[in-house]
Short mmCIF file of C-alpha atoms in Angstrom, two decimals:
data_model
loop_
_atom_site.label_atom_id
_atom_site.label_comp_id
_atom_site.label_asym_id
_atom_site.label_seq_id
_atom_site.Cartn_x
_atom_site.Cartn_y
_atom_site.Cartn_z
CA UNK A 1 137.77 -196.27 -104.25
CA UNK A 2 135.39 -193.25 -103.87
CA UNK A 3 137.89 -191.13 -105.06
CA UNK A 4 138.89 -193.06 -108.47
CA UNK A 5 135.46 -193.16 -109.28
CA UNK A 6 135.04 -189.46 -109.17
CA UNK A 7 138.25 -189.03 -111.27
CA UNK A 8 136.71 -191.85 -113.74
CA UNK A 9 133.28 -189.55 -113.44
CA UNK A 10 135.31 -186.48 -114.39
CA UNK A 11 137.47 -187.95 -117.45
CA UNK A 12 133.44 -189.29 -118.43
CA UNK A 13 132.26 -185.30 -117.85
CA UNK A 14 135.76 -183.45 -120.14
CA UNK A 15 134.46 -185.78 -123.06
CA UNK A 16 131.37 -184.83 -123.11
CA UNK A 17 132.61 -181.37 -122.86
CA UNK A 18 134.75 -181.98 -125.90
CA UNK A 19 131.90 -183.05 -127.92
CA UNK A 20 128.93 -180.45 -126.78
CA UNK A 21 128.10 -176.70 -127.74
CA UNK A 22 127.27 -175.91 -123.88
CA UNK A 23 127.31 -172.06 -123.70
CA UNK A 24 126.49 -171.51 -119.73
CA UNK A 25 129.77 -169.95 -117.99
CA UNK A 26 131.82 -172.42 -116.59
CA UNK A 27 132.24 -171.73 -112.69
CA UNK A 28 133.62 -173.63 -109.55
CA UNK A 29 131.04 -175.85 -107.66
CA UNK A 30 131.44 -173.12 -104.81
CA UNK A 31 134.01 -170.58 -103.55
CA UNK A 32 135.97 -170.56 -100.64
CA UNK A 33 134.23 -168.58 -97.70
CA UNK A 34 137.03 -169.58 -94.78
CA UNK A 35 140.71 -168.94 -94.50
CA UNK A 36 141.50 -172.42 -94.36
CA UNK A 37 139.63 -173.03 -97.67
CA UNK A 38 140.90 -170.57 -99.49
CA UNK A 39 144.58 -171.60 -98.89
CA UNK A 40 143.52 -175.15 -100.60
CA UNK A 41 141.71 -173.13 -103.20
CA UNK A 42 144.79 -170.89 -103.81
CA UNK A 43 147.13 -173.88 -103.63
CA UNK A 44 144.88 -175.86 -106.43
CA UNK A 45 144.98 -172.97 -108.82
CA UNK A 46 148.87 -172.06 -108.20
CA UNK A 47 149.86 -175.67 -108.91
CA UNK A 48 147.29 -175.91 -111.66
CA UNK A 49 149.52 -172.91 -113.77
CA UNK A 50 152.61 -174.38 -112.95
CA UNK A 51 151.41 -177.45 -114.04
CA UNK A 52 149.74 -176.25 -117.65
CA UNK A 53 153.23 -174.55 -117.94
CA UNK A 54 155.11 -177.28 -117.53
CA UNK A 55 153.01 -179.90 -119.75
CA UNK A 56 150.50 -178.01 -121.69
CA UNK A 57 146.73 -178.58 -121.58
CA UNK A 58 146.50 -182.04 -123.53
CA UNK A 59 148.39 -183.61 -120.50
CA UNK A 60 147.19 -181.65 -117.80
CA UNK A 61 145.04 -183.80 -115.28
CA UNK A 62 143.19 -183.39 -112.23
CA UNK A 63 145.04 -185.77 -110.26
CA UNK A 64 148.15 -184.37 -110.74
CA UNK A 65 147.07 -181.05 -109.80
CA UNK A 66 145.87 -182.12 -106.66
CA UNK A 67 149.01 -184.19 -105.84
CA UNK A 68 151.27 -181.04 -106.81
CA UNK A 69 149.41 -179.08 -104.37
CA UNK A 70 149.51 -181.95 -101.74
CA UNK A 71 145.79 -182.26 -101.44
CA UNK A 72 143.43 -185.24 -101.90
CA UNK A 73 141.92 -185.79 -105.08
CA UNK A 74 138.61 -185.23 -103.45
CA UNK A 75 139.30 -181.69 -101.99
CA UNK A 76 139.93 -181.06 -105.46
CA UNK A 77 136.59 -182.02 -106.74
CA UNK A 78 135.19 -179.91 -104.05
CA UNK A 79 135.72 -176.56 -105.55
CA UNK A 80 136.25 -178.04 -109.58
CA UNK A 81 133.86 -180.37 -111.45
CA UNK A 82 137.02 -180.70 -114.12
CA UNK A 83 139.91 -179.59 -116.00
CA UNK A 84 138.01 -177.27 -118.01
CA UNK A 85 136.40 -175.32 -115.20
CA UNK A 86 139.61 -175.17 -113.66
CA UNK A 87 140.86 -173.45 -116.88
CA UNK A 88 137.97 -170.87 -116.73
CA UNK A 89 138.91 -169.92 -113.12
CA UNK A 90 142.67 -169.27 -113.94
CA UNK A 91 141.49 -167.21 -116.83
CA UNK A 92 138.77 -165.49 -115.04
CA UNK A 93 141.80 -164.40 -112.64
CA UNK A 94 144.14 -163.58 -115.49
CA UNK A 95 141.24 -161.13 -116.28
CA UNK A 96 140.72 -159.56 -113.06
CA UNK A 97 144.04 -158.71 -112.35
CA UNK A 98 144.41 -157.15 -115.57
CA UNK A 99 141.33 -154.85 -114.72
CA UNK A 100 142.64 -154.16 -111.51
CA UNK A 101 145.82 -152.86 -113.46
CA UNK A 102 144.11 -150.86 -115.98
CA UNK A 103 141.57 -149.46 -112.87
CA UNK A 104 144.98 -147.78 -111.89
CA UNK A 105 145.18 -145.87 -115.74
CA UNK A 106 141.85 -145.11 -115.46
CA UNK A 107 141.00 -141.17 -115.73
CA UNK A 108 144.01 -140.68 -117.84
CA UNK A 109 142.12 -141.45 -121.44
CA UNK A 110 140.37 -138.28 -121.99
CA UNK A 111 143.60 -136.28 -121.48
CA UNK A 112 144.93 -134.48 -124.57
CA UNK A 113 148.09 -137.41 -123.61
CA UNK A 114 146.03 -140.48 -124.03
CA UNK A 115 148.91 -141.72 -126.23
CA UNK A 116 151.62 -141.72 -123.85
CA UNK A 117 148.82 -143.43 -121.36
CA UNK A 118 148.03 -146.44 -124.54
CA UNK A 119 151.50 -146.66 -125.10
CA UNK A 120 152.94 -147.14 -121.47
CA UNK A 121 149.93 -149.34 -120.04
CA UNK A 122 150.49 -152.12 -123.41
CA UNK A 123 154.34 -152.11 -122.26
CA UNK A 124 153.14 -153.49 -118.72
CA UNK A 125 150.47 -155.53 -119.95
CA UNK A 126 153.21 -156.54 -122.70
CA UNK A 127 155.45 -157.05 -119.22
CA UNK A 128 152.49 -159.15 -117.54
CA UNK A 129 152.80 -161.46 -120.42
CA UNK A 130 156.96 -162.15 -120.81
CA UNK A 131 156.86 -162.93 -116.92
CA UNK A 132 153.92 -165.05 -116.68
CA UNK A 133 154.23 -167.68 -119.69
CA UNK A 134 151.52 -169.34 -117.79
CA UNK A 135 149.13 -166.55 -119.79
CA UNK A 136 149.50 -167.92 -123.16
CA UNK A 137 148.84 -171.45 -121.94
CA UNK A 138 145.71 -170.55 -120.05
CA UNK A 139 144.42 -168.48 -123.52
CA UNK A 140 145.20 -171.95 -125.59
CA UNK A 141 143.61 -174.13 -123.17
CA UNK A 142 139.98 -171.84 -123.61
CA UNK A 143 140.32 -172.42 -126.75
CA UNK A 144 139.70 -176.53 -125.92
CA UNK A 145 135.86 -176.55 -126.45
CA UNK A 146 132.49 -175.02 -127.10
CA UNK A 147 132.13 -174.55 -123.33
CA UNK A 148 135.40 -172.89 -122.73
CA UNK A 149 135.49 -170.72 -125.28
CA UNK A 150 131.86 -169.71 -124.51
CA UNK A 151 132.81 -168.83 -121.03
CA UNK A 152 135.74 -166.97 -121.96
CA UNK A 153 133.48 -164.42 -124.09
CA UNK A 154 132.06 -163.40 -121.47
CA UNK A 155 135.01 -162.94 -119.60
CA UNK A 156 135.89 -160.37 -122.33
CA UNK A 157 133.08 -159.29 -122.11
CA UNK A 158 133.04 -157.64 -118.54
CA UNK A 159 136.54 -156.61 -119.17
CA UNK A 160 135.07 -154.86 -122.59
CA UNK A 161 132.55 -153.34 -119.84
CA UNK A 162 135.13 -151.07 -118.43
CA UNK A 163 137.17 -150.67 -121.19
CA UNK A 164 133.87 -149.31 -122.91
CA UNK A 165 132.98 -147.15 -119.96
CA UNK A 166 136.86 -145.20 -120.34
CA UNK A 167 136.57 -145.19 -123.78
CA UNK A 168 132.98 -142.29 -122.95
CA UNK A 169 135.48 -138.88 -122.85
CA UNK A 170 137.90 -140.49 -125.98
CA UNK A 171 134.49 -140.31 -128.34
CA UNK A 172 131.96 -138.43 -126.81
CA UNK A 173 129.83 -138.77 -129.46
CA UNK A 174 130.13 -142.39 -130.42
CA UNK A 175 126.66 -144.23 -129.37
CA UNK A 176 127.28 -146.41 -126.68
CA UNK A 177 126.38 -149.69 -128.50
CA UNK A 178 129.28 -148.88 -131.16
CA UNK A 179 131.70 -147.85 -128.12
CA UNK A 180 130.72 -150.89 -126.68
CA UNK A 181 131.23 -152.80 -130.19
CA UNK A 182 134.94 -151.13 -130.19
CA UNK A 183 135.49 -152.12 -126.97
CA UNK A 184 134.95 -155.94 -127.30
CA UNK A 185 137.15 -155.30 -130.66
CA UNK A 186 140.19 -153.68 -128.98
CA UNK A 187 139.82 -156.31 -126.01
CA UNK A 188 139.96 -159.03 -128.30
CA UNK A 189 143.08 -157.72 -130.85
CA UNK A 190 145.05 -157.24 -127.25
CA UNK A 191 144.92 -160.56 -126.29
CA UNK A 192 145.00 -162.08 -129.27
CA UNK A 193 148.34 -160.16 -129.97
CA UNK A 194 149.73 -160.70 -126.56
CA UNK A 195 149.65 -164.71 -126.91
CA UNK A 196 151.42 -164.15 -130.28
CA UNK A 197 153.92 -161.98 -129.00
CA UNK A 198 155.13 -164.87 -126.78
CA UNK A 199 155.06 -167.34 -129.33
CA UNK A 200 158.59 -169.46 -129.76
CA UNK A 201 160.53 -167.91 -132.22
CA UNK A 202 158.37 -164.73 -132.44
CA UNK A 203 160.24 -161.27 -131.41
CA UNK A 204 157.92 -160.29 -128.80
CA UNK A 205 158.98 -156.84 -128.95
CA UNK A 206 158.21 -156.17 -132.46
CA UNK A 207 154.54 -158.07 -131.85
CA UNK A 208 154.03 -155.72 -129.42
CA UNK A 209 155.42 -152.46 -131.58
CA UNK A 210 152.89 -153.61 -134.38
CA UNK A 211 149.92 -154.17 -131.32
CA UNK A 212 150.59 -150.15 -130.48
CA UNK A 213 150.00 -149.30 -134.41
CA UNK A 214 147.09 -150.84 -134.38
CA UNK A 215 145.60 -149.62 -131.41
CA UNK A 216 146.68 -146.27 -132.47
CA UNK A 217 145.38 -145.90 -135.81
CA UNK A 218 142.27 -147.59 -134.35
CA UNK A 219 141.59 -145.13 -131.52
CA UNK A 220 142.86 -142.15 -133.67
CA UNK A 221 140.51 -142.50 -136.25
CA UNK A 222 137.29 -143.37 -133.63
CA UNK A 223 138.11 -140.33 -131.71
CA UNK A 224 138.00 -138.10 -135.35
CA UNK A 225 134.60 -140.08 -136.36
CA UNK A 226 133.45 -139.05 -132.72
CA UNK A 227 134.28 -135.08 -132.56
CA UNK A 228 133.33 -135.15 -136.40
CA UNK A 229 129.86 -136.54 -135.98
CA UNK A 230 126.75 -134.35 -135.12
CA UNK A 231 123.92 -134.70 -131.69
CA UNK A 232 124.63 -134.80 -128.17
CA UNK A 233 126.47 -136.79 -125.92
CA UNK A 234 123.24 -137.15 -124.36
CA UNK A 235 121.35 -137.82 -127.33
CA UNK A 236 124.35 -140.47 -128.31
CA UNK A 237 124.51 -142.27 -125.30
CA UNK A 238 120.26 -142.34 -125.64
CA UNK A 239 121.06 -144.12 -129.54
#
């Protein structure tokens, strides 16, 4: 009984979500701080990818992510409020594990062979992508409402963060509110670009040949503006 309210309570909260401009991040009522908890976490999330995967995000429901991981309903409800925070969490870990990738790259972009280092870290992000089709589905479903999509900025955001901060020897004198700017911009054309690589009936490799162009031409000409430009570094990163 207790627990079919709560899922009636929850269907009540992901229409309001629907229907709101909420822009607060979207987090899990609390974390896991014991083993034993963190397996149930981990379990809810793994069968919550398998299942957007298997039905996309229009059919995906609370209840049956809790029965695919063989929990109750109410363990669920524990750590999620609802779908859509269970959404932001996937994505959220989407995003860290793709910084923790590009933390191993990292002191490679100010070499004179930043190219070959652009080039070969989009073919394993590009990799990340054709083996995990769950990616694309978790992208779609932030797309679902005001509140996801508001969380998911700021997702980007703290990934543009460090992209920002290894972008500093590339254009040394770019102010850092424009290098910040061209961060959110390249974070945004990746991911955007990655989802339509794996789009059905889209050649993923030539998506991803066109993503590199971009990217190129893009940094190419920032890093000419940057050496170009007069001041400081100092004075720049002041600006």
């Amino acid at each position: 009984m207790e627990s079919s309210a709560r899922a009636q309570s929850s269907r009540r909260l992901d229409a309001a979500l629907e229907s709101t401009a909420q822009t607060q991040e979207l987090m899990p009522r609390r974390r896991p701080t014991q083993e034993r908890s963190q397996r149930k976490f981990d379990a809810l999330l793994q069968a919550s990818r398998e299942l957007l995967s298997d039905v996309g995000f229009e059919s995906f429901t609370c209840e049956e992510v809790a029965s695919r991981a063989e929990l109750p309903i109410g363990t669920l409800y524990q750590f999620f409020a609802n779908k859509y925070v269970i959404v932001c969490e996937l994505n959220r870990q989407d995003l860290v594990g793709v910084q923790q990738e590009l933390a191993e790259f990292d002191g490679e972009v100010p070499s004179l062979d930043w190219v070959r280092f652009l080039n070969n870290f989009v073919d394993h992000m590009a990799g990340m992508w054709m083996t995990d089709p769950s990616r694309r589905e978790v992208w779609l479903a932030m797309q679902s409402t005001p509140s996801t999509r508001a969380t998911g900025v700021i997702h980007e955001r703290e990934f543009a963060d460090q992209v920002s901060r290894m972008l500093g020897p590339l254009t040394p004198r770019t102010p850092r509110h424009r290098r910040n700017l061209m961060a959110q911009v390249l974070v945004h054309i990746v991911y955007s670009m990655l989802n339509f690589s794996v789009q059905d009936g889209q050649s993923h490799e030539d998506a991803v040949a066109e993503l590199k162009r971009i990217m190129m031409a893009y940094l190419l000409v920032a890093e000419k503006e940057s050496r170009r430009s007069g001041g400081s570094a100092t004075d720049n990163e002041q600006a």
